[in-house]
């Protein structure tokens, strides 16, 4: 400050190298006004000025609280004595300089005060910044404490929830009310994990929710993006919404959105969405808190689901145990009927009334399948039971008509939880309707009786007590009960049919065995007489060739008849179960084979049989029965092979037994005949050597003889190799 403009210009020139802002005043009054609106590091004040002099101006400056600490340097062009200097310092001066001024000294002194001012300003800035940071820290601590308290309260509420509905209720009514959001939504993934299903919303206008009950994951919005990426999505402004979701951003109702995935075991199960009325920068505390809310919510939902699954599992176990108990009791009751159909029908009706309802009606399809026959009726009230019996007897159910007939036709169960007059008029035959009013029905069900893939009848049940309707679970129980009833009925029918069949078979078998026994025993005596007479005729001298041939034919026929009788006796013994009698003793298979071949060739002159033997032939067998086996096999081979072809018989000793093979050429055994070749009464096609077919017992008796020895027989037959029967006999007796 100086009242001479030249001095002000000089001072400005001296101080300009300091690079600071300089303010000039030409009077004390002007200086005081400038000090009211600006802040200064140092004041250069001329002592001699018109109006307020330097000392007076300095005094007024020091009187003000805002300016009293500003350093003042007095400038004077007059000689200064000690009194003036003391007066200057008394007015608060920090220095006293005389003109002409030394530029270096002035700049040095002013720069000191400038640096001091800057240092003081920095200290004040740091102090203010520290106070601001402390305030922010206190605010963050308060907010964190509030977040923690909210999380604790929400965790406590969610811990008490045992269903998803309770979790959602706790979350929306208590957990999200203080989050300053205008609208909140909770979505869970559907079973296909391809879309979000809206579970609960608060704050959204109804028109905004249209079409959003199910949001495909392919839809580009923060909710679906959070689920797809498995991390929270933060949208702070409308501009960000338009940038990130150009197709949907304009439709967003709120400028700021947070979408928080609900993660359980590394997989998203849904998403929590919050919308805010103003643009909002989400702090780290906000994000941590909202992520924590989403985490405990996801855990609570998962825990509630597990609880629901466990409860349902326990309920299913209890229902299954109860159902098994009912079915077990019913099974025991059905078994106790001992395949007696009337008793079984009564047991079925009794079990239905005992476990299901007040009445039971059992119908079975007739043999023709065009009508339904009443099998059993039962009611808890004996008077009603008698009335129902009369009603059903007077008006039999018809296949395909009414509820019972339709169930029998379609095989589909019918459940009516609450019976109305409309149900009776639409489902019940007209003749039943007036009578059923006498026996009120509140709820009923009808199930088909399935047995071996076909419907054999229906089983109906009803309750008269209002308020206790049949459920789907009870319908399944009734169907299972009907299944066991149908199986028991079918088994009883099959058992009775089997008994009738077995009785008929027993009578036929006894007759056949008696007939065969009588015929075979009664024929042996006359055949023996004929054989003896034929032998005498052959030995008589003087017979002509024609007479001799006739006697030989008589003897051959008797021999065939004797073999037939023997086969019939063996067949009878085998069929009776006693088995063909055997007389085992040591024998040589090779010798017996050669002896049998020689005997057979006597009756087949002109045929050739090759016999090959090797190895040990001794064993414990019945020689007569083994000869019978070989005779039958060799006779078949000669009968079913061309006359000019040889028959080969081989006997081989093996380590554990012996093997017998009979081979012949000729037409192979038909493939369809091979599986039953050794069954009784099975015969091959007649050949040129045997035009008359046998009765088909030979190979059956062969198999039974070998079975008695513990042996086996096999056959192989084809066009190229011919036919070979292979017999294997264990060397030692099985007894």
Coordinates of C-alpha atoms in Angstrom, one line a residue, residues 368-597:
X368 CA -67.3 -113.8 -23.0
X369 CA -66.1 -110.3 -21.9
X370 CA -69.4 -108.5 -22.7
X371 CA -70.7 -108.2 -19.1
X372 CA -69.5 -107.7 -15.6
X373 CA -70.4 -110.3 -12.9
X374 CA -70.8 -109.2 -9.3
X375 CA -68.3 -111.1 -7.2
X376 CA -68.6 -109.4 -3.8
X377 CA -70.3 -106.4 -2.0
X378 CA -69.4 -105.1 1.4
X379 CA -70.5 -102.1 3.6
X380 CA -69.7 -101.1 7.1
X381 CA -73.4 -100.9 7.8
X382 CA -75.0 -104.4 7.5
X383 CA -78.3 -102.9 6.4
X384 CA -76.6 -100.9 3.6
X385 CA -74.6 -104.0 2.6
X386 CA -77.8 -106.0 2.1
X387 CA -79.3 -103.2 0.1
X388 CA -76.2 -102.8 -2.1
X389 CA -76.2 -106.5 -2.7
X390 CA -79.9 -106.4 -3.8
X391 CA -79.3 -103.3 -5.9
X392 CA -76.2 -104.8 -7.7
X393 CA -77.9 -108.1 -8.2
X394 CA -81.0 -106.5 -9.7
X395 CA -79.1 -104.2 -12.0
X396 CA -75.9 -105.9 -13.2
X397 CA -73.1 -103.7 -14.5
X398 CA -72.5 -103.8 -18.3
X399 CA -69.1 -103.6 -20.0
X400 CA -68.4 -100.1 -21.3
X401 CA -71.5 -98.5 -19.6
X402 CA -71.4 -96.3 -16.5
X403 CA -68.4 -95.7 -14.4
X404 CA -67.7 -99.3 -13.6
X405 CA -68.1 -100.4 -17.3
X406 CA -65.9 -97.6 -18.6
X407 CA -63.1 -98.4 -16.2
X408 CA -63.3 -102.0 -17.3
X409 CA -63.2 -100.9 -21.0
X410 CA -60.5 -98.2 -20.8
X411 CA -58.3 -99.6 -18.0
X412 CA -58.1 -96.0 -16.5
X413 CA -58.8 -95.5 -12.8
X414 CA -61.4 -92.9 -11.8
X415 CA -61.1 -90.7 -8.7
X416 CA -63.9 -88.3 -7.7
X417 CA -62.7 -86.4 -4.6
X418 CA -66.2 -84.9 -4.0
X419 CA -69.2 -86.5 -5.5
X420 CA -71.9 -84.1 -6.8
X421 CA -75.3 -84.7 -8.4
X422 CA -73.7 -83.9 -11.8
X423 CA -71.1 -86.7 -11.2
X424 CA -73.9 -89.2 -10.5
X425 CA -76.0 -88.2 -13.5
X426 CA -73.0 -88.2 -15.8
X427 CA -71.1 -91.3 -14.6
X428 CA -73.6 -93.7 -12.9
X429 CA -76.1 -95.9 -14.8
X430 CA -79.7 -94.5 -14.6
X431 CA -81.1 -97.4 -12.6
X432 CA -78.5 -96.8 -9.8
X433 CA -79.2 -93.1 -9.2
X434 CA -82.4 -93.2 -7.1
X435 CA -81.0 -96.0 -5.0
X436 CA -77.7 -94.3 -4.3
X437 CA -79.5 -91.4 -2.8
X438 CA -80.4 -93.8 0.0
X439 CA -76.7 -94.5 0.6
X440 CA -75.0 -91.1 0.3
X441 CA -71.5 -91.0 -1.3
X442 CA -69.1 -88.2 -0.5
X443 CA -66.1 -89.5 -2.4
X444 CA -65.4 -92.6 -4.5
X445 CA -62.8 -94.3 -6.7
X446 CA -62.8 -97.2 -9.2
X447 CA -59.7 -99.1 -10.3
X448 CA -59.3 -101.8 -12.9
X449 CA -58.1 -105.3 -12.0
X450 CA -55.1 -106.1 -14.2
X451 CA -53.8 -109.7 -14.5
X452 CA -51.2 -110.8 -17.1
X453 CA -51.7 -107.7 -19.2
X454 CA -55.5 -107.9 -19.4
X455 CA -58.4 -106.5 -17.4
X456 CA -60.3 -109.1 -15.5
X457 CA -62.7 -106.8 -13.5
X458 CA -63.0 -103.6 -11.4
X459 CA -62.8 -102.8 -7.7
X460 CA -64.8 -99.8 -6.4
X461 CA -64.7 -98.0 -3.0
X462 CA -66.6 -95.1 -1.5
X463 CA -66.9 -93.0 1.6
X464 CA -70.0 -91.5 3.0
X465 CA -68.5 -89.2 5.6
X466 CA -68.2 -85.6 4.3
X467 CA -64.8 -83.8 4.4
X468 CA -62.7 -87.0 4.0
X469 CA -62.0 -87.2 0.3
X470 CA -59.8 -89.7 -1.4
X471 CA -56.4 -88.5 -2.4
X472 CA -54.0 -89.4 -5.3
X473 CA -51.9 -91.3 -2.7
X474 CA -54.9 -93.4 -1.7
X475 CA -55.7 -94.0 -5.4
X476 CA -52.2 -95.4 -5.9
X477 CA -52.7 -97.6 -2.8
X478 CA -56.0 -98.8 -4.1
X479 CA -54.4 -99.6 -7.5
X480 CA -51.6 -101.6 -5.8
X481 CA -54.3 -103.4 -3.6
X482 CA -56.2 -104.2 -6.8
X483 CA -53.1 -105.5 -8.4
X484 CA -52.5 -108.0 -5.6
X485 CA -56.2 -108.9 -5.6
X486 CA -56.1 -109.5 -9.4
X487 CA -53.0 -111.6 -9.1
X488 CA -54.6 -113.7 -6.2
X489 CA -57.8 -114.2 -8.3
X490 CA -55.8 -115.2 -11.3
X491 CA -53.7 -117.6 -9.3
X492 CA -56.7 -119.1 -7.7
X493 CA -58.3 -119.6 -11.1
X494 CA -55.1 -121.1 -12.5
X495 CA -54.8 -123.3 -9.5
X496 CA -58.3 -124.6 -9.9
X497 CA -57.8 -125.1 -13.6
X498 CA -54.5 -126.8 -13.0
X499 CA -56.2 -129.1 -10.4
X500 CA -58.9 -130.0 -13.0
X501 CA -56.3 -130.5 -15.6
X502 CA -54.1 -132.6 -13.4
X503 CA -57.1 -134.7 -12.3
X504 CA -58.0 -135.3 -15.9
X505 CA -54.4 -136.1 -16.8
X506 CA -54.1 -138.5 -13.8
X507 CA -57.3 -140.3 -14.9
X508 CA -56.0 -140.6 -18.5
X509 CA -52.6 -141.7 -17.4
X510 CA -53.9 -144.4 -15.2
X511 CA -56.2 -145.6 -17.9
X512 CA -53.3 -145.6 -20.4
X513 CA -51.0 -147.4 -18.0
X514 CA -53.6 -150.0 -17.2
X515 CA -54.5 -150.5 -20.8
X516 CA -50.8 -150.9 -21.8
X517 CA -50.1 -153.2 -18.9
X518 CA -53.1 -155.4 -19.6
X519 CA -52.4 -155.5 -23.3
X520 CA -48.7 -156.3 -22.9
X521 CA -49.2 -159.0 -20.2
X522 CA -52.2 -160.6 -21.9
X523 CA -50.4 -160.7 -25.3
X524 CA -47.2 -162.4 -24.0
X525 CA -48.8 -165.8 -23.5
X526 CA -50.4 -166.2 -26.9
X527 CA -47.3 -164.8 -28.6
X528 CA -45.2 -167.3 -26.7
X529 CA -47.5 -170.1 -28.0
X530 CA -47.3 -168.8 -31.5
X531 CA -43.5 -168.5 -31.3
X532 CA -43.2 -172.1 -30.1
X533 CA -45.5 -173.3 -32.8
X534 CA -43.6 -171.4 -35.5
X535 CA -40.3 -173.0 -34.2
X536 CA -41.9 -176.5 -34.4
X537 CA -43.1 -175.9 -37.9
X538 CA -39.7 -174.7 -39.0
X539 CA -38.1 -177.9 -37.5
X540 CA -40.7 -180.2 -39.1
X541 CA -39.4 -182.3 -42.0
X542 CA -41.1 -182.4 -45.3
X543 CA -42.1 -178.7 -45.5
X544 CA -42.2 -177.1 -48.8
X545 CA -40.3 -173.9 -49.5
X546 CA -43.5 -171.9 -49.4
X547 CA -44.5 -173.5 -46.1
X548 CA -41.0 -172.9 -44.6
X549 CA -41.2 -169.2 -45.6
X550 CA -44.6 -168.9 -44.0
X551 CA -43.3 -170.3 -40.8
X552 CA -40.3 -167.9 -40.9
X553 CA -42.7 -165.0 -41.4
X554 CA -44.7 -166.1 -38.4
X555 CA -41.6 -166.3 -36.3
X556 CA -40.4 -162.9 -37.4
X557 CA -43.7 -161.3 -36.7
X558 CA -43.8 -162.9 -33.3
X559 CA -40.3 -161.6 -32.6
X560 CA -41.5 -158.0 -33.6
X561 CA -44.6 -158.3 -31.4
X562 CA -42.5 -159.5 -28.5
X563 CA -40.1 -156.5 -28.9
X564 CA -43.1 -154.2 -29.0
X565 CA -44.5 -155.7 -25.8
X566 CA -41.2 -155.4 -24.2
X567 CA -40.9 -151.7 -25.2
X568 CA -44.4 -151.1 -23.9
X569 CA -43.5 -152.6 -20.6
X570 CA -40.4 -150.6 -20.3
X571 CA -42.3 -147.5 -21.3
X572 CA -44.9 -148.1 -18.6
X573 CA -42.2 -148.6 -15.9
X574 CA -40.4 -145.4 -17.0
X575 CA -43.6 -143.4 -17.0
X576 CA -44.6 -144.7 -13.6
X577 CA -41.4 -143.1 -12.2
X578 CA -39.9 -146.3 -11.0
X579 CA -37.4 -146.4 -13.9
X580 CA -36.3 -149.3 -16.1
X581 CA -34.9 -152.1 -13.8
X582 CA -31.2 -152.7 -14.3
X583 CA -28.9 -155.6 -13.3
X584 CA -25.4 -154.3 -13.3
X585 CA -22.5 -156.7 -13.4
X586 CA -19.0 -156.7 -15.0
X587 CA -19.1 -157.0 -18.8
X588 CA -17.0 -156.3 -21.8
X589 CA -18.6 -153.8 -24.1
X590 CA -16.6 -155.0 -27.1
X591 CA -17.8 -158.6 -26.8
X592 CA -21.5 -157.6 -26.2
X593 CA -21.3 -155.3 -29.3
X594 CA -19.9 -158.0 -31.6
X595 CA -22.5 -160.5 -30.3
X596 CA -25.4 -158.1 -30.9
X597 CA -24.1 -157.2 -34.4

